């Protein structure tokens, strides 16, 4: 029985893991995700990577508690440095800001191969993640959006492609697949984001005029226009 106390957010991430030989979960915390994925039969081996000693010890404790020491390994290290090139055919990075995820991928991209599948769940800054994926010839295969405990999360799955896609600025912002589906959760998120941007736009209008303020206000005005287009 799989009784690992995993959130709906991480269950959604796990649902995108196709049958995989080795999963590397970067920033694994308690190692819930690789342990859960193993017990669900989605992976044969798992690596729980952690940069901090406290979470690393928590990961060790979880692995031992569920008797998975022969299958799941906890490793202490920074980002993708915990794996060798090609060691993991699926990498998950969940629960971080998009800019941090981008930096982790950029610093460790020599560890990735054409067979590496990425499943990424940024808490904010999703466009930064998509921009990195496009710049590094990863094609977005699947996207999910869900709400849990008052927070809305996006999950992005991507893999190297011989014929990589070029995404528009609008697709990078909203997600190429999410933009097509326009689920109720997607609409809820962007209607809330619209109100935030309108407040910022009005606030900038009251600031001391400068070229930088004008540029920023113009960019937000364009985003407001796009949000109105996709939510109405």
mmCIF file of N, CA, C and O in Angstrom, residues 23-105:
data_model
loop_
_atom_site.group_PDB
_atom_site.id
_atom_site.type_symbol
_atom_site.label_atom_id
_atom_site.label_comp_id
_atom_site.label_asym_id
_atom_site.label_seq_id
_atom_site.Cartn_x
_atom_site.Cartn_y
_atom_site.Cartn_z
ATOM 1 N N UNK A 23 14.831 7.943 -11.775
ATOM 2 C CA UNK A 23 14.329 9.297 -11.563
ATOM 3 C C UNK A 23 15.272 10.035 -10.629
ATOM 4 O O UNK A 23 15.682 9.509 -9.594
ATOM 5 N N UNK A 24 15.635 11.261 -10.985
ATOM 6 C CA UNK A 24 16.372 12.138 -10.083
ATOM 7 C C UNK A 24 15.456 13.287 -9.694
ATOM 8 O O UNK A 24 15.013 14.054 -10.554
ATOM 9 N N UNK A 25 15.145 13.378 -8.414
ATOM 10 C CA UNK A 25 14.299 14.448 -7.905
ATOM 11 C C UNK A 25 15.199 15.464 -7.215
ATOM 12 O O UNK A 25 15.781 15.188 -6.170
ATOM 13 N N UNK A 26 15.316 16.635 -7.822
ATOM 14 C CA UNK A 26 16.235 17.661 -7.328
ATOM 15 C C UNK A 26 15.491 18.601 -6.372
ATOM 16 O O UNK A 26 14.452 19.139 -6.715
ATOM 17 N N UNK A 27 16.059 18.779 -5.177
ATOM 18 C CA UNK A 27 15.360 19.527 -4.136
ATOM 19 C C UNK A 27 14.266 18.664 -3.549
ATOM 20 O O UNK A 27 13.128 19.092 -3.363
ATOM 21 N N UNK A 28 14.612 17.416 -3.240
ATOM 22 C CA UNK A 28 13.624 16.380 -2.926
ATOM 23 C C UNK A 28 13.006 16.513 -1.539
ATOM 24 O O UNK A 28 11.973 15.926 -1.265
ATOM 25 N N UNK A 29 13.658 17.270 -0.658
ATOM 26 C CA UNK A 29 13.154 17.469 0.696
ATOM 27 C C UNK A 29 13.039 16.133 1.435
ATOM 28 O O UNK A 29 14.044 15.524 1.760
ATOM 29 N N UNK A 30 11.827 15.635 1.646
ATOM 30 C CA UNK A 30 11.642 14.378 2.379
ATOM 31 C C UNK A 30 11.754 13.132 1.492
ATOM 32 O O UNK A 30 11.525 12.023 1.958
ATOM 33 N N UNK A 31 12.059 13.319 0.230
ATOM 34 C CA UNK A 31 12.136 12.205 -0.736
ATOM 35 C C UNK A 31 10.782 11.540 -0.948
ATOM 36 O O UNK A 31 10.709 10.391 -1.382
ATOM 37 N N UNK A 32 9.717 12.274 -0.679
ATOM 38 C CA UNK A 32 8.382 11.700 -0.869
ATOM 39 C C UNK A 32 8.121 11.333 -2.329
ATOM 40 O O UNK A 32 7.560 10.284 -2.626
ATOM 41 N N UNK A 33 8.519 12.232 -3.248
ATOM 42 C CA UNK A 33 8.197 12.002 -4.656
ATOM 43 C C UNK A 33 8.863 10.743 -5.218
ATOM 44 O O UNK A 33 8.170 9.890 -5.791
ATOM 45 N N UNK A 34 10.184 10.546 -5.080
ATOM 46 C CA UNK A 34 10.771 9.310 -5.627
ATOM 47 C C UNK A 34 10.263 8.053 -4.928
ATOM 48 O O UNK A 34 10.075 7.025 -5.588
ATOM 49 N N UNK A 35 10.017 8.130 -3.625
ATOM 50 C CA UNK A 35 9.482 6.957 -2.916
ATOM 51 C C UNK A 35 8.079 6.633 -3.408
ATOM 52 O O UNK A 35 7.742 5.470 -3.660
ATOM 53 N N UNK A 36 7.260 7.651 -3.563
ATOM 54 C CA UNK A 36 5.896 7.463 -4.062
ATOM 55 C C UNK A 36 5.915 6.892 -5.478
ATOM 56 O O UNK A 36 5.181 5.946 -5.784
ATOM 57 N N UNK A 37 6.764 7.464 -6.335
ATOM 58 C CA UNK A 37 6.836 7.006 -7.725
ATOM 59 C C UNK A 37 7.285 5.549 -7.804
ATOM 60 O O UNK A 37 6.791 4.782 -8.639
ATOM 61 N N UNK A 38 8.204 5.160 -6.927
ATOM 62 C CA UNK A 38 8.650 3.765 -6.926
ATOM 63 C C UNK A 38 7.513 2.836 -6.510
ATOM 64 O O UNK A 38 7.262 1.800 -7.152
ATOM 65 N N UNK A 39 6.817 3.180 -5.454
ATOM 66 C CA UNK A 39 5.729 2.329 -4.967
ATOM 67 C C UNK A 39 4.564 2.269 -5.954
ATOM 68 O O UNK A 39 3.789 1.310 -5.945
ATOM 69 N N UNK A 40 4.457 3.279 -6.809
ATOM 70 C CA UNK A 40 3.433 3.273 -7.859
ATOM 71 C C UNK A 40 3.891 2.488 -9.085
ATOM 72 O O UNK A 40 3.139 2.351 -10.054
ATOM 73 N N UNK A 41 5.121 2.012 -9.077
ATOM 74 C CA UNK A 41 5.641 1.238 -10.200
ATOM 75 C C UNK A 41 6.062 2.079 -11.382
ATOM 76 O O UNK A 41 6.214 1.561 -12.495
ATOM 77 N N UNK A 42 6.312 3.362 -11.156
ATOM 78 C CA UNK A 42 6.674 4.241 -12.259
ATOM 79 C C UNK A 42 8.176 4.296 -12.506
ATOM 80 O O UNK A 42 8.610 4.699 -13.585
ATOM 81 N N UNK A 43 8.975 3.938 -11.504
ATOM 82 C CA UNK A 43 10.432 3.977 -11.648
ATOM 83 C C UNK A 43 11.053 2.713 -11.064
ATOM 84 O O UNK A 43 10.450 2.047 -10.214
ATOM 85 N N UNK A 44 12.257 2.394 -11.524
ATOM 86 C CA UNK A 44 13.003 1.259 -10.972
ATOM 87 C C UNK A 44 13.996 1.718 -9.909
ATOM 88 O O UNK A 44 14.287 0.990 -8.966
ATOM 89 N N UNK A 45 14.518 2.938 -10.102
ATOM 90 C CA UNK A 45 15.466 3.504 -9.148
ATOM 91 C C UNK A 45 15.155 4.990 -8.982
ATOM 92 O O UNK A 45 14.614 5.628 -9.897
ATOM 93 N N UNK A 46 15.541 5.527 -7.826
ATOM 94 C CA UNK A 46 15.325 6.940 -7.588
ATOM 95 C C UNK A 46 16.501 7.575 -6.877
ATOM 96 O O UNK A 46 17.189 6.935 -6.083
ATOM 97 N N UNK A 47 16.729 8.847 -7.185
ATOM 98 C CA UNK A 47 17.770 9.631 -6.528
ATOM 99 C C UNK A 47 17.096 10.872 -5.947
ATOM 100 O O UNK A 47 16.410 11.611 -6.665
ATOM 101 N N UNK A 48 17.266 11.079 -4.654
ATOM 102 C CA UNK A 48 16.722 12.261 -3.987
ATOM 103 C C UNK A 48 17.866 13.218 -3.725
ATOM 104 O O UNK A 48 18.707 12.972 -2.856
ATOM 105 N N UNK A 49 17.936 14.289 -4.487
ATOM 106 C CA UNK A 49 19.029 15.246 -4.353
ATOM 107 C C UNK A 49 18.655 16.410 -3.452
ATOM 108 O O UNK A 49 17.560 16.976 -3.584
ATOM 109 N N UNK A 50 19.540 16.772 -2.535
ATOM 110 C CA UNK A 50 19.304 17.888 -1.617
ATOM 111 C C UNK A 50 20.596 18.655 -1.384
ATOM 112 O O UNK A 50 21.653 18.068 -1.208
ATOM 113 N N UNK A 51 20.480 19.981 -1.340
ATOM 114 C CA UNK A 51 21.652 20.816 -1.116
ATOM 115 C C UNK A 51 21.876 21.080 0.370
ATOM 116 O O UNK A 51 22.988 21.374 0.802
ATOM 117 N N UNK A 52 20.814 20.973 1.176
ATOM 118 C CA UNK A 52 20.905 21.267 2.605
ATOM 119 C C UNK A 52 20.897 20.000 3.445
ATOM 120 O O UNK A 52 20.175 19.041 3.131
ATOM 121 N N UNK A 53 21.653 20.007 4.535
ATOM 122 C CA UNK A 53 21.819 18.811 5.369
ATOM 123 C C UNK A 53 20.515 18.378 6.008
ATOM 124 O O UNK A 53 20.199 17.174 6.061
ATOM 125 N N UNK A 54 19.712 19.344 6.502
ATOM 126 C CA UNK A 54 18.458 18.992 7.167
ATOM 127 C C UNK A 54 17.511 18.193 6.280
ATOM 128 O O UNK A 54 17.097 17.080 6.639
ATOM 129 N N UNK A 55 17.151 18.729 5.116
ATOM 130 C CA UNK A 55 16.292 17.969 4.193
ATOM 131 C C UNK A 55 16.929 16.661 3.723
ATOM 132 O O UNK A 55 16.229 15.678 3.502
ATOM 133 N N UNK A 56 18.247 16.666 3.556
ATOM 134 C CA UNK A 56 18.951 15.438 3.168
ATOM 135 C C UNK A 56 18.728 14.346 4.214
ATOM 136 O O UNK A 56 18.432 13.196 3.874
ATOM 137 N N UNK A 57 18.838 14.698 5.483
ATOM 138 C CA UNK A 57 18.598 13.728 6.542
ATOM 139 C C UNK A 57 17.142 13.294 6.579
ATOM 140 O O UNK A 57 16.839 12.123 6.861
ATOM 141 N N UNK A 58 16.223 14.222 6.280
ATOM 142 C CA UNK A 58 14.801 13.865 6.201
ATOM 143 C C UNK A 58 14.562 12.851 5.088
ATOM 144 O O UNK A 58 13.773 11.916 5.235
ATOM 145 N N UNK A 59 15.252 13.048 3.960
ATOM 146 C CA UNK A 59 15.134 12.114 2.840
ATOM 147 C C UNK A 59 15.631 10.734 3.238
ATOM 148 O O UNK A 59 14.981 9.716 2.960
ATOM 149 N N UNK A 60 16.778 10.686 3.906
ATOM 150 C CA UNK A 60 17.307 9.404 4.382
ATOM 151 C C UNK A 60 16.312 8.704 5.299
ATOM 152 O O UNK A 60 16.110 7.491 5.212
ATOM 153 N N UNK A 61 15.684 9.487 6.173
ATOM 154 C CA UNK A 61 14.724 8.933 7.129
ATOM 155 C C UNK A 61 13.506 8.340 6.427
ATOM 156 O O UNK A 61 13.045 7.242 6.769
ATOM 157 N N UNK A 62 12.990 9.061 5.421
ATOM 158 C CA UNK A 62 11.828 8.562 4.672
ATOM 159 C C UNK A 62 12.170 7.279 3.927
ATOM 160 O O UNK A 62 11.404 6.307 3.944
ATOM 161 N N UNK A 63 13.315 7.266 3.272
ATOM 162 C CA UNK A 63 13.741 6.086 2.511
ATOM 163 C C UNK A 63 13.857 4.870 3.431
ATOM 164 O O UNK A 63 13.397 3.773 3.103
ATOM 165 N N UNK A 64 14.430 5.082 4.593
ATOM 166 C CA UNK A 64 14.590 3.980 5.553
ATOM 167 C C UNK A 64 13.232 3.542 6.109
ATOM 168 O O UNK A 64 12.967 2.344 6.249
ATOM 169 N N UNK A 65 12.374 4.508 6.398
ATOM 170 C CA UNK A 65 11.059 4.202 6.969
ATOM 171 C C UNK A 65 10.251 3.269 6.077
ATOM 172 O O UNK A 65 9.567 2.358 6.558
ATOM 173 N N UNK A 66 10.335 3.496 4.765
ATOM 174 C CA UNK A 66 9.541 2.689 3.831
ATOM 175 C C UNK A 66 10.332 1.509 3.263
ATOM 176 O O UNK A 66 9.863 0.832 2.340
ATOM 177 N N UNK A 67 11.514 1.268 3.813
ATOM 178 C CA UNK A 67 12.292 0.102 3.400
ATOM 179 C C UNK A 67 12.727 0.137 1.957
ATOM 180 O O UNK A 67 12.760 -0.907 1.289
ATOM 181 N N UNK A 68 13.095 1.325 1.468
ATOM 182 C CA UNK A 68 13.414 1.480 0.045
ATOM 183 C C UNK A 68 14.892 1.776 -0.211
ATOM 184 O O UNK A 68 15.262 2.252 -1.278
ATOM 185 N N UNK A 69 15.743 1.463 0.764
ATOM 186 C CA UNK A 69 17.160 1.800 0.638
ATOM 187 C C UNK A 69 17.841 1.126 -0.553
ATOM 188 O O UNK A 69 18.844 1.636 -1.065
ATOM 189 N N UNK A 70 17.320 -0.006 -1.002
ATOM 190 C CA UNK A 70 17.916 -0.685 -2.155
ATOM 191 C C UNK A 70 17.513 -0.034 -3.473
ATOM 192 O O UNK A 70 18.115 -0.314 -4.511
ATOM 193 N N UNK A 71 16.500 0.821 -3.410
ATOM 194 C CA UNK A 71 15.951 1.387 -4.646
ATOM 195 C C UNK A 71 16.086 2.899 -4.738
ATOM 196 O O UNK A 71 16.207 3.447 -5.842
ATOM 197 N N UNK A 72 16.046 3.587 -3.609
ATOM 198 C CA UNK A 72 16.118 5.047 -3.590
ATOM 199 C C UNK A 72 17.369 5.482 -2.839
ATOM 200 O O UNK A 72 17.643 4.998 -1.739
ATOM 201 N N UNK A 73 18.122 6.412 -3.431
ATOM 202 C CA UNK A 73 19.350 6.913 -2.827
ATOM 203 C C UNK A 73 19.227 8.402 -2.571
ATOM 204 O O UNK A 73 18.786 9.148 -3.454
ATOM 205 N N UNK A 74 19.595 8.833 -1.374
ATOM 206 C CA UNK A 74 19.656 10.265 -1.068
ATOM 207 C C UNK A 74 21.083 10.751 -1.274
ATOM 208 O O UNK A 74 22.039 10.093 -0.851
ATOM 209 N N UNK A 75 21.237 11.908 -1.942
ATOM 210 C CA UNK A 75 22.565 12.460 -2.208
ATOM 211 C C UNK A 75 22.592 13.939 -1.837
ATOM 212 O O UNK A 75 21.658 14.681 -2.141
ATOM 213 N N UNK A 76 23.671 14.329 -1.195
ATOM 214 C CA UNK A 76 23.849 15.710 -0.767
ATOM 215 C C UNK A 76 24.683 16.444 -1.810
ATOM 216 O O UNK A 76 25.804 16.050 -2.117
ATOM 217 N N UNK A 77 24.110 17.509 -2.388
ATOM 218 C CA UNK A 77 24.849 18.245 -3.406
ATOM 219 C C UNK A 77 23.989 19.330 -4.029
ATOM 220 O O UNK A 77 22.781 19.421 -3.797
ATOM 221 N N UNK A 78 24.621 20.160 -4.838
ATOM 222 C CA UNK A 78 23.973 21.311 -5.449
ATOM 223 C C UNK A 78 23.370 20.946 -6.806
ATOM 224 O O UNK A 78 24.082 20.575 -7.740
ATOM 225 N N UNK A 79 22.054 21.050 -6.918
ATOM 226 C CA UNK A 79 21.377 20.868 -8.198
ATOM 227 C C UNK A 79 21.661 19.539 -8.862
ATOM 228 O O UNK A 79 21.644 18.477 -8.232
ATOM 229 N N UNK A 80 21.986 19.604 -10.151
ATOM 230 C CA UNK A 80 22.206 18.395 -10.941
ATOM 231 C C UNK A 80 23.590 17.789 -10.723
ATOM 232 O O UNK A 80 23.910 16.758 -11.322
ATOM 233 N N UNK A 81 24.396 18.392 -9.838
ATOM 234 C CA UNK A 81 25.715 17.823 -9.548
ATOM 235 C C UNK A 81 25.605 16.466 -8.847
ATOM 236 O O UNK A 81 26.587 15.732 -8.794
ATOM 237 N N UNK A 82 24.415 16.133 -8.340
ATOM 238 C CA UNK A 82 24.251 14.859 -7.616
ATOM 239 C C UNK A 82 24.136 13.675 -8.567
ATOM 240 O O UNK A 82 24.110 12.527 -8.121
ATOM 241 N N UNK A 83 24.046 13.938 -9.873
ATOM 242 C CA UNK A 83 23.942 12.839 -10.839
ATOM 243 C C UNK A 83 25.052 12.942 -11.874
ATOM 244 O O UNK A 83 25.611 14.012 -12.116
ATOM 245 N N UNK A 84 25.353 11.804 -12.491
ATOM 246 C CA UNK A 84 26.289 11.764 -13.605
ATOM 247 C C UNK A 84 25.514 11.956 -14.910
ATOM 248 O O UNK A 84 24.298 11.754 -14.968
ATOM 249 N N UNK A 85 26.210 12.316 -15.965
ATOM 250 C CA UNK A 85 25.560 12.501 -17.256
ATOM 251 C C UNK A 85 24.877 11.214 -17.689
ATOM 252 O O UNK A 85 25.493 10.147 -17.725
ATOM 253 N N UNK A 86 23.600 11.322 -18.007
ATOM 254 C CA UNK A 86 22.838 10.178 -18.489
ATOM 255 C C UNK A 86 22.413 9.196 -17.415
ATOM 256 O O UNK A 86 21.778 8.188 -17.720
ATOM 257 N N UNK A 87 22.736 9.476 -16.152
ATOM 258 C CA UNK A 87 22.391 8.528 -15.088
ATOM 259 C C UNK A 87 20.889 8.454 -14.874
ATOM 260 O O UNK A 87 20.348 7.380 -14.577
ATOM 261 N N UNK A 88 20.206 9.579 -14.997
ATOM 262 C CA UNK A 88 18.755 9.624 -14.796
ATOM 263 C C UNK A 88 18.065 9.928 -16.121
ATOM 264 O O UNK A 88 18.449 10.867 -16.817
ATOM 265 N N UNK A 89 17.073 9.129 -16.468
ATOM 266 C CA UNK A 89 16.341 9.414 -17.699
ATOM 267 C C UNK A 89 15.113 10.281 -17.457
ATOM 268 O O UNK A 89 14.430 10.670 -18.398
ATOM 269 N N UNK A 90 14.834 10.596 -16.189
ATOM 270 C CA UNK A 90 13.776 11.544 -15.861
ATOM 271 C C UNK A 90 14.248 12.383 -14.680
ATOM 272 O O UNK A 90 14.764 11.853 -13.697
ATOM 273 N N UNK A 91 14.070 13.694 -14.797
ATOM 274 C CA UNK A 91 14.466 14.611 -13.727
ATOM 275 C C UNK A 91 13.265 15.458 -13.345
ATOM 276 O O UNK A 91 12.604 16.046 -14.207
ATOM 277 N N UNK A 92 12.975 15.499 -12.048
ATOM 278 C CA UNK A 92 11.910 16.356 -11.548
ATOM 279 C C UNK A 92 12.515 17.452 -10.675
ATOM 280 O O UNK A 92 13.416 17.212 -9.883
ATOM 281 N N UNK A 93 12.004 18.665 -10.853
ATOM 282 C CA UNK A 93 12.358 19.794 -9.992
ATOM 283 C C UNK A 93 11.047 20.502 -9.668
ATOM 284 O O UNK A 93 10.415 21.074 -10.560
ATOM 285 N N UNK A 94 10.637 20.442 -8.419
ATOM 286 C CA UNK A 94 9.326 20.964 -8.042
ATOM 287 C C UNK A 94 9.417 21.844 -6.805
ATOM 288 O O UNK A 94 10.244 21.631 -5.922
ATOM 289 N N UNK A 95 8.538 22.861 -6.769
ATOM 290 C CA UNK A 95 8.406 23.672 -5.575
ATOM 291 C C UNK A 95 9.408 24.785 -5.424
ATOM 292 O O UNK A 95 9.629 25.286 -4.320
ATOM 293 N N UNK A 96 10.025 25.210 -6.518
ATOM 294 C CA UNK A 96 10.986 26.321 -6.479
ATOM 295 C C UNK A 96 10.517 27.424 -7.427
ATOM 296 O O UNK A 96 9.618 27.224 -8.245
ATOM 297 N N UNK A 97 11.158 28.576 -7.325
ATOM 298 C CA UNK A 97 10.873 29.643 -8.272
ATOM 299 C C UNK A 97 11.398 29.303 -9.651
ATOM 300 O O UNK A 97 12.378 28.555 -9.789
ATOM 301 N N UNK A 98 10.773 29.851 -10.658
ATOM 302 C CA UNK A 98 11.177 29.556 -12.029
ATOM 303 C C UNK A 98 12.601 29.971 -12.335
ATOM 304 O O UNK A 98 13.317 29.280 -13.054
ATOM 305 N N UNK A 99 13.053 31.085 -11.779
ATOM 306 C CA UNK A 99 14.417 31.549 -12.027
ATOM 307 C C UNK A 99 15.433 30.598 -11.419
ATOM 308 O O UNK A 99 16.471 30.320 -12.013
ATOM 309 N N UNK A 100 15.131 30.064 -10.210
ATOM 310 C CA UNK A 100 16.034 29.099 -9.587
ATOM 311 C C UNK A 100 16.078 27.808 -10.391
ATOM 312 O O UNK A 100 17.158 27.236 -10.613
ATOM 313 N N UNK A 101 14.941 27.342 -10.872
ATOM 314 C CA UNK A 101 14.911 26.139 -11.708
ATOM 315 C C UNK A 101 15.740 26.365 -12.972
ATOM 316 O O UNK A 101 16.511 25.497 -13.392
ATOM 317 N N UNK A 102 15.604 27.536 -13.560
ATOM 318 C CA UNK A 102 16.381 27.856 -14.769
ATOM 319 C C UNK A 102 17.876 27.799 -14.478
ATOM 320 O O UNK A 102 18.649 27.248 -15.261
ATOM 321 N N UNK A 103 18.282 28.362 -13.341
ATOM 322 C CA UNK A 103 19.712 28.368 -12.991
ATOM 323 C C UNK A 103 20.223 26.953 -12.733
ATOM 324 O O UNK A 103 21.352 26.620 -13.123
ATOM 325 N N UNK A 104 19.415 26.128 -12.100
ATOM 326 C CA UNK A 104 19.810 24.731 -11.846
ATOM 327 C C UNK A 104 20.016 23.991 -13.167
ATOM 328 O O UNK A 104 21.006 23.280 -13.360
ATOM 329 N N UNK A 105 19.083 24.171 -14.096
ATOM 330 C CA UNK A 105 19.178 23.504 -15.396
ATOM 331 C C UNK A 105 20.384 24.008 -16.186
ATOM 332 O O UNK A 105 21.109 23.219 -16.808
#
